[in-house]
Coordinates of C-alpha atoms in Angstrom, one line a residue:
M9 CA 0.0 0.0 0.0
M10 CA 2.8 2.4 0.9
K11 CA 4.5 1.8 -2.4
V12 CA 1.2 2.6 -4.2
L13 CA 0.9 5.8 -2.3
I14 CA 4.5 6.8 -3.2
V15 CA 3.6 6.2 -6.9
I16 CA 0.5 8.4 -6.6
M17 CA 2.4 11.1 -4.7
M18 CA 5.1 11.2 -7.4
A19 CA 2.5 11.3 -10.1
G20 CA 1.1 14.4 -8.4
M21 CA 4.4 16.1 -8.6
W22 CA 4.2 15.8 -12.4
C23 CA 2.0 18.9 -12.4
M24 CA 4.5 21.0 -10.3
L25 CA 7.4 20.9 -12.8
P26 CA 8.2 24.5 -13.8
E27 CA 8.2 25.7 -17.4
K28 CA 11.6 27.3 -17.4
A29 CA 14.6 27.4 -19.7
S30 CA 17.2 24.7 -19.6
A31 CA 19.9 25.1 -17.0
A32 CA 22.4 24.2 -19.8
D33 CA 21.2 27.3 -21.6
P34 CA 19.7 29.9 -19.2
V35 CA 17.9 33.0 -20.3
I36 CA 19.4 36.5 -19.9
R37 CA 17.7 39.8 -20.1
V38 CA 19.8 42.6 -21.6
L39 CA 18.9 46.3 -21.4
L40 CA 19.7 48.0 -24.7
T41 CA 21.1 51.5 -24.6
T42 CA 20.9 54.3 -27.2
T43 CA 23.4 55.0 -30.0
D44 CA 27.0 55.2 -28.7
F45 CA 25.7 53.6 -25.4
N46 CA 24.8 57.1 -24.2
S47 CA 21.6 56.4 -22.3
R48 CA 19.3 53.6 -21.1
Y49 CA 16.3 55.6 -22.0
H50 CA 15.0 56.0 -25.6
Q51 CA 12.6 58.8 -26.6
E52 CA 11.5 56.9 -29.8
I53 CA 12.2 53.4 -31.0
T54 CA 12.0 52.1 -34.5
V55 CA 12.1 48.3 -35.1
S56 CA 12.1 46.2 -38.3
Y57 CA 11.1 42.5 -38.6
D58 CA 9.1 40.2 -40.8
G59 CA 8.9 42.9 -43.5
K60 CA 7.4 45.4 -41.1
E61 CA 8.8 48.7 -39.8
I62 CA 7.2 50.2 -36.6
T63 CA 8.0 53.3 -34.6
Y64 CA 7.1 53.4 -30.9
T65 CA 6.7 56.4 -28.6
A66 CA 6.0 56.2 -24.9
E67 CA 2.4 57.4 -25.5
E68 CA 1.8 54.7 -28.0
V69 CA 3.3 51.9 -25.8
K70 CA 1.1 53.0 -22.9
K71 CA -2.0 52.7 -25.1
Q72 CA -1.1 49.0 -25.7
G73 CA -0.6 48.2 -22.0
D74 CA 2.3 48.2 -19.7
K75 CA 4.7 47.0 -22.4
V76 CA 5.1 45.9 -26.0
R77 CA 6.6 42.5 -26.5
I78 CA 7.9 41.4 -29.9
P79 CA 8.5 37.6 -30.0
A80 CA 11.7 36.1 -31.4
Q81 CA 11.9 36.2 -35.2
K82 CA 13.6 33.7 -37.5
D83 CA 15.9 36.4 -39.0
G84 CA 16.1 38.5 -35.8
I85 CA 14.7 41.9 -34.9
R86 CA 16.5 45.0 -36.2
I87 CA 16.4 48.2 -34.2
L88 CA 16.8 51.0 -36.7
S89 CA 16.9 53.8 -34.0
I90 CA 20.2 52.4 -32.6
Q91 CA 23.6 52.6 -34.3
R92 CA 26.5 50.4 -33.3
Q93 CA 30.0 49.8 -34.7
S94 CA 28.6 47.2 -37.1
G95 CA 25.7 49.4 -38.2
T96 CA 22.0 49.0 -37.1
P97 CA 22.0 46.0 -34.8
V98 CA 19.9 42.8 -35.2
Y99 CA 18.9 40.9 -32.1
D100 CA 18.1 37.3 -31.5
G101 CA 15.4 36.4 -29.0
S102 CA 12.5 38.6 -28.0
I103 CA 12.3 42.4 -27.6
E104 CA 10.3 44.2 -24.9
I105 CA 9.6 47.9 -25.0
I106 CA 8.7 49.3 -21.6
P107 CA 7.7 52.9 -20.7
K108 CA 9.4 54.5 -17.7
A109 CA 9.2 58.0 -16.4
E110 CA 12.5 59.0 -18.1
G111 CA 11.5 57.4 -21.5
L112 CA 11.3 54.0 -23.1
I113 CA 13.6 51.1 -22.2
I114 CA 14.4 48.1 -24.4
V115 CA 15.0 44.7 -23.0
N116 CA 16.3 41.9 -25.2
E117 CA 15.6 38.4 -23.7
L118 CA 17.6 35.5 -25.2
F119 CA 19.5 32.4 -24.4
L120 CA 22.8 33.0 -22.7
E121 CA 24.8 31.1 -25.3
K122 CA 23.3 33.3 -28.1
Y123 CA 24.1 36.4 -26.0
L124 CA 27.7 35.4 -25.8
T125 CA 28.1 35.2 -29.6
R126 CA 27.6 39.0 -29.6
V127 CA 29.6 39.7 -26.5
V128 CA 32.9 37.9 -27.3
P129 CA 33.5 39.7 -30.6
S130 CA 32.5 43.0 -29.0
E131 CA 35.0 42.6 -26.2
M132 CA 37.9 40.9 -28.1
P133 CA 38.8 41.0 -31.8
A134 CA 37.7 37.8 -33.5
T135 CA 41.1 37.7 -35.2
Y136 CA 42.7 36.7 -31.9
E137 CA 43.9 33.1 -31.4
K138 CA 41.3 30.4 -30.8
E139 CA 42.4 29.6 -27.2
A140 CA 42.2 33.3 -26.3
L141 CA 38.7 33.5 -27.6
K142 CA 37.7 30.4 -25.7
A143 CA 39.2 31.9 -22.5
Q144 CA 37.2 35.1 -23.2
A145 CA 34.0 33.0 -23.8
V146 CA 34.4 31.2 -20.4
C147 CA 35.1 34.5 -18.6
A148 CA 32.2 36.3 -20.3
R149 CA 29.8 33.4 -19.5
T150 CA 30.9 33.3 -15.9
Y151 CA 30.4 37.1 -15.5
A152 CA 27.0 37.0 -17.1
W153 CA 25.9 34.0 -15.0
K154 CA 26.9 35.8 -11.8
Q155 CA 24.9 38.9 -12.9
I156 CA 21.8 36.8 -13.5
Q157 CA 22.0 35.5 -9.9
E158 CA 22.6 39.0 -8.4
Q159 CA 19.7 40.8 -10.2
R160 CA 21.4 44.2 -10.1
L161 CA 19.0 45.7 -12.7
H162 CA 15.9 44.2 -11.2
E163 CA 14.1 47.5 -11.2
L164 CA 14.7 47.8 -14.9
E165 CA 13.5 44.3 -15.5
A166 CA 16.9 43.2 -16.8
D167 CA 20.0 41.3 -15.7
V168 CA 22.7 43.4 -17.5
D169 CA 22.9 46.3 -19.9
D170 CA 24.9 46.3 -23.2
T171 CA 27.7 48.7 -22.1
V172 CA 31.0 48.5 -20.3
N173 CA 29.1 48.8 -17.1
F174 CA 28.6 45.1 -17.5
Q175 CA 29.8 43.6 -20.9
V176 CA 29.6 45.2 -24.3
Y177 CA 26.9 43.3 -26.2
G178 CA 25.9 43.8 -29.9
N179 CA 28.6 46.3 -30.9
M180 CA 29.8 43.7 -33.4
E181 CA 27.8 41.1 -35.3
P182 CA 28.6 37.5 -34.5
Q183 CA 31.9 36.3 -36.0
K184 CA 32.6 32.7 -37.0
A185 CA 35.7 32.3 -34.8
A186 CA 34.1 33.9 -31.7
T187 CA 30.9 31.8 -32.2
E188 CA 33.0 28.6 -32.4
A189 CA 34.8 29.6 -29.2
V190 CA 31.4 30.0 -27.4
R191 CA 30.2 26.6 -28.8
E192 CA 33.3 24.7 -27.8
T193 CA 33.1 26.0 -24.2
E194 CA 29.3 25.7 -24.0
G195 CA 27.9 26.0 -20.5
Q196 CA 31.4 26.2 -18.8
I197 CA 31.9 28.8 -16.0
L198 CA 34.9 29.5 -13.8
C199 CA 34.3 28.5 -10.1
Q200 CA 36.0 28.4 -6.7
N201 CA 34.7 25.8 -4.3
G202 CA 31.7 25.2 -6.5
E203 CA 30.6 28.9 -6.7
A204 CA 30.9 31.1 -9.7
V205 CA 33.7 33.7 -9.4
E206 CA 33.5 37.4 -10.3
A207 CA 35.2 36.9 -13.7
Y208 CA 36.3 40.5 -14.4
Y209 CA 38.5 41.3 -17.4
F210 CA 39.9 44.5 -18.9
S211 CA 41.8 45.7 -22.0
T212 CA 45.3 46.8 -21.1
S213 CA 47.1 46.8 -17.7
A214 CA 49.1 49.5 -16.1
G215 CA 51.9 47.1 -15.4
V216 CA 50.1 45.5 -12.5
T217 CA 46.6 44.1 -11.9
S218 CA 44.0 45.4 -9.4
T219 CA 41.8 43.6 -6.9
D220 CA 38.1 44.3 -6.3
E221 CA 39.0 46.6 -3.4
I222 CA 39.0 49.4 -6.0
W223 CA 35.2 49.2 -5.9
G224 CA 35.0 49.4 -2.1
S225 CA 35.2 45.7 -1.1
D226 CA 36.4 45.3 2.5
E227 CA 38.6 42.5 1.4
A228 CA 39.8 41.3 -2.0
A229 CA 38.4 38.0 -3.3
P230 CA 41.1 35.3 -2.9
Y231 CA 41.2 34.6 -6.6
L232 CA 41.6 38.3 -7.6
R233 CA 45.2 39.0 -6.8
S234 CA 47.4 42.0 -7.6
V235 CA 50.3 40.7 -9.7
P236 CA 52.8 42.3 -12.1
C237 CA 51.7 42.3 -15.7
K238 CA 54.3 42.9 -18.4
F239 CA 52.6 41.3 -21.4
D240 CA 51.2 44.5 -22.7
E241 CA 53.8 47.0 -21.7
E242 CA 54.5 48.0 -25.3
E243 CA 50.8 48.4 -26.2
P244 CA 49.5 51.9 -27.2
W245 CA 47.3 52.1 -24.1
S246 CA 50.0 51.1 -21.7
S247 CA 50.6 54.8 -21.1
W248 CA 48.7 57.9 -22.2
I249 CA 48.2 61.6 -21.5
V250 CA 45.2 64.0 -21.7
E251 CA 44.6 67.6 -20.7
L252 CA 41.2 68.3 -19.1
P253 CA 39.8 71.9 -19.2
W254 CA 39.5 73.2 -15.6
K255 CA 36.1 74.8 -16.4
M256 CA 34.7 71.3 -17.4
L257 CA 35.7 70.0 -13.9
E258 CA 34.3 73.1 -12.3
D259 CA 30.9 72.5 -14.1
R260 CA 30.8 69.0 -12.8
I261 CA 31.4 70.2 -9.2
R262 CA 28.6 72.7 -9.7
E263 CA 26.3 70.0 -10.9
K264 CA 27.0 68.1 -7.7
G265 CA 26.0 71.2 -5.7
E266 CA 29.4 71.4 -4.2
G267 CA 30.3 75.0 -5.1
T268 CA 31.0 77.2 -8.1
V269 CA 34.8 77.7 -8.0
L270 CA 37.1 74.7 -8.1
R271 CA 40.3 75.2 -6.1
S272 CA 42.1 71.8 -6.4
V273 CA 41.8 68.2 -7.3
T274 CA 43.9 65.6 -5.5
V275 CA 44.2 61.8 -5.1
T276 CA 43.9 61.1 -1.4
R277 CA 43.9 57.3 -1.5
R278 CA 45.2 54.5 -3.7
S279 CA 44.8 50.7 -3.8
E280 CA 47.5 48.2 -3.2
S281 CA 48.3 48.2 -6.9
G282 CA 48.3 52.0 -7.2
A283 CA 44.9 52.8 -8.6
A284 CA 43.2 55.9 -7.3
T285 CA 40.3 55.0 -5.0
A286 CA 39.6 58.4 -3.5
L287 CA 39.7 61.9 -5.0
E288 CA 39.2 65.2 -3.2
A289 CA 37.9 68.2 -5.1
V290 CA 38.1 71.4 -3.0
S291 CA 35.8 74.2 -4.0
D292 CA 34.8 77.7 -2.7
K293 CA 32.0 75.9 -0.7
D294 CA 33.5 72.7 0.6
S295 CA 35.6 69.7 -0.2
C296 CA 34.0 66.9 -2.1
I297 CA 35.3 63.3 -1.7
I298 CA 34.8 61.1 -4.8
E299 CA 35.3 57.4 -4.0
N300 CA 35.3 54.2 -6.1
E301 CA 37.4 53.7 -9.2
Y302 CA 34.4 54.0 -11.6
E303 CA 33.1 57.2 -10.1
I304 CA 36.6 58.8 -10.2
R305 CA 37.0 57.8 -13.9
K306 CA 33.6 59.3 -14.5
F307 CA 34.4 62.6 -12.8
L308 CA 37.6 62.9 -14.8
A309 CA 36.0 61.8 -18.0
P310 CA 37.8 63.4 -21.0
V311 CA 34.7 64.2 -23.0
N312 CA 35.6 66.1 -26.2
C313 CA 39.3 65.9 -25.3
M314 CA 42.0 64.2 -27.3
I315 CA 44.0 61.4 -25.5
T316 CA 47.6 60.8 -26.7
E317 CA 48.6 57.1 -26.5
K318 CA 52.1 55.8 -26.0
D319 CA 52.7 55.4 -29.8
G320 CA 51.5 59.0 -30.5
T321 CA 48.0 58.0 -31.6
E322 CA 45.4 60.5 -30.7
T323 CA 42.0 59.2 -29.7
A324 CA 38.8 61.1 -28.7
G325 CA 38.0 60.8 -25.1
G326 CA 34.7 59.4 -23.9
S327 CA 32.5 59.1 -20.8
L328 CA 35.2 57.5 -18.7
L329 CA 38.9 58.2 -18.0
P330 CA 40.9 55.2 -19.6
S331 CA 41.9 53.9 -16.1
A332 CA 42.4 54.9 -12.5
Y333 CA 46.1 54.6 -12.7
F334 CA 47.2 58.2 -13.1
E335 CA 49.0 61.2 -11.8
L336 CA 47.5 64.8 -11.8
E337 CA 49.3 68.1 -12.5
R338 CA 48.0 71.6 -13.1
T339 CA 49.3 73.1 -16.4
Q340 CA 50.5 76.7 -16.9
N341 CA 47.2 77.5 -18.6
G342 CA 45.3 76.3 -15.6
N343 CA 44.0 73.0 -16.9
L344 CA 44.5 69.6 -15.4
Q345 CA 47.0 67.2 -17.0
V346 CA 46.4 63.5 -16.4
R347 CA 49.2 61.1 -17.1
G348 CA 47.9 57.5 -16.9
K349 CA 48.6 53.9 -17.6
G350 CA 46.4 51.1 -18.9
Y351 CA 42.9 50.9 -20.2
G352 CA 40.0 49.5 -18.1
H353 CA 39.7 48.8 -14.4
G354 CA 42.6 46.4 -14.3
V355 CA 40.8 43.7 -12.2
G356 CA 41.1 40.0 -13.3
A357 CA 42.5 39.2 -16.7
G358 CA 43.8 41.4 -19.5
V359 CA 42.4 40.7 -23.0
L360 CA 45.9 41.1 -24.4
L361 CA 47.3 38.6 -22.0
Q362 CA 44.7 36.0 -23.2
R363 CA 45.8 36.6 -26.7
N364 CA 49.6 36.5 -26.2
T365 CA 50.0 33.6 -23.8
G366 CA 46.8 31.6 -23.2
L367 CA 47.7 31.6 -19.5
F368 CA 44.5 33.5 -18.5
F369 CA 43.1 31.3 -15.8
Q370 CA 46.4 30.2 -14.2
K371 CA 48.1 33.6 -14.2
Y372 CA 45.2 36.0 -13.2
Y373 CA 43.0 33.9 -11.0
G374 CA 45.7 32.7 -8.8
R375 CA 47.9 29.5 -8.7
K376 CA 47.5 29.4 -5.0
S377 CA 43.9 30.3 -4.7
G378 CA 42.5 26.8 -5.3
M379 CA 41.4 27.6 -8.9
T380 CA 42.4 26.1 -12.2
Q381 CA 45.9 25.1 -11.2
N382 CA 46.4 22.9 -14.3
T383 CA 44.9 25.1 -16.9
F384 CA 46.9 26.0 -20.0
H385 CA 45.8 27.2 -23.4
G386 CA 42.1 26.7 -22.6
K387 CA 42.3 23.2 -21.2
I388 CA 39.5 22.8 -18.6
D389 CA 40.2 21.3 -15.1
R390 CA 37.9 20.5 -12.2
N391 CA 37.4 24.2 -11.3
V392 CA 35.5 24.9 -14.5
V393 CA 32.0 23.5 -14.2
T394 CA 29.0 23.3 -16.4
I395 CA 26.1 25.6 -15.4
G396 CA 23.3 23.7 -13.7
R397 CA 25.2 21.1 -11.7
K398 CA 24.1 22.5 -8.3
N399 CA 24.2 19.3 -6.3
M400 CA 27.9 18.4 -6.8
G401 CA 29.4 17.2 -3.5
K402 CA 26.1 16.9 -1.7
K403 CA 25.2 13.7 0.2
T404 CA 22.6 11.7 -1.8
D405 CA 19.8 9.5 -0.6
K406 CA 20.7 6.1 -2.2
S407 CA 17.3 4.5 -1.8
T408 CA 15.2 3.9 -4.9
V409 CA 12.5 6.4 -4.0
G410 CA 15.2 8.9 -2.8
L411 CA 17.0 8.7 -6.1
I412 CA 13.8 9.4 -8.0
L413 CA 12.8 12.3 -5.7
G414 CA 16.3 13.6 -6.0
F415 CA 16.1 13.5 -9.8
V416 CA 12.8 15.3 -9.8
K417 CA 14.2 18.0 -7.4
R418 CA 17.3 18.4 -9.6
M419 CA 15.1 18.9 -12.7
Q420 CA 13.2 21.6 -10.8
E421 CA 16.4 23.3 -9.4
D422 CA 18.2 23.2 -12.7
H423 CA 15.2 24.6 -14.6
I424 CA 15.0 21.9 -17.2
G425 CA 12.6 22.9 -19.9
A426 CA 9.0 21.6 -19.4
Y427 CA 9.0 19.3 -22.4
A428 CA 12.3 17.6 -21.5
A429 CA 11.3 17.3 -17.9
Q430 CA 8.0 15.8 -18.8
A431 CA 9.6 13.3 -21.1
A432 CA 12.2 12.3 -18.5
Y433 CA 9.5 12.1 -15.8
F434 CA 7.3 9.9 -18.0
L435 CA 10.2 7.4 -18.4
I436 CA 10.8 7.3 -14.7
M437 CA 7.1 6.8 -14.0
S438 CA 7.0 4.0 -16.5
F439 CA 9.7 2.1 -14.7
I440 CA 8.5 2.7 -11.1
P441 CA 6.3 -0.4 -10.8
F442 CA 9.2 -2.6 -11.9
V443 CA 11.6 -0.9 -9.5
L444 CA 9.2 -1.2 -6.6
V445 CA 8.6 -4.9 -7.2
L446 CA 12.4 -5.5 -7.3
T447 CA 12.9 -3.6 -4.1

């Protein structure tokens, strides 16, 4: 009788299986920004798909409900109101247009592996060596997986945006070599003690790497070590110089409500590796302390200024200072000269290192940290795991019923798609009478 009840109970659990995406290919929601990644809010959005071209405004979207959802299309959805390096971008997956007080936002929902095919070539040239691209794919997947868990953009109904605030997505169309790197590392993420790491990466080092203390962490993660980096010392961005108009900085202080006349700007604290982590701006009103590597780079952003790189190349500045490794000096004409090193935050792994050596995991996530001690040129060891294996190392109930219940629980925890789950469950249920008789 007990065995019959167990069968009935388990049959009842059939109706409780969730309809979610496969854990082997989770879904990610990406907030798409305007042209040049300037803003998260769009005033007007024009899309093209299935031979149709439609323009949306906030007023029109509100008439249709709380949002407009365009389902995934065979040939993708082109957003004509956005420009990227490769032109007007085409997106896989669905598109949601959602009205907010500041304007419209666009959320692209798609499978993680598809997402990566547009991240890897946007963050690393697809002409780089295969193993470098594979390392980049694992790193990008790990970072994205971590962001999905943390839900930092929950209020905007997204997991990440498509800018350097997270990972650049969709600036380049998928490239064959990058797509192959994503496919060959499918589902693999970098872990320590079974937990996904914060897999940060950057462009060019300042001669040494940073730790996550530059963002205010009380203690650096054990796998994010500050180590010397000489692989890219001859690269153009290994050193640079830019002159910032004093009036531009004064305007920024004024916008903060911290005074009208700027007296001085000084670095007051640096990280273990030398990155600026606190900046003091003294005005006629008070002194303003700017903390956090990102906020400092934003305050000193060389907008409309020309940056001279090590090889003499001049590049137009953007919304962030190239890095937080810099020295400040007032010029004779009263402006602020910034002499810096590196490009990016400097935490984790350098893209150029991945290209030149293939020692990405071993070198930059720590030989002594318990991670990937035997990794070389993209070979995967026990510290790179496949997404969805959440029960590794846990004690398992070895009884027949325990194994079946454990299987059902794993299907639910790992978000196996409804159809696959139902098929697997049907097979289990088909064999239960025979198993119970044998036991």
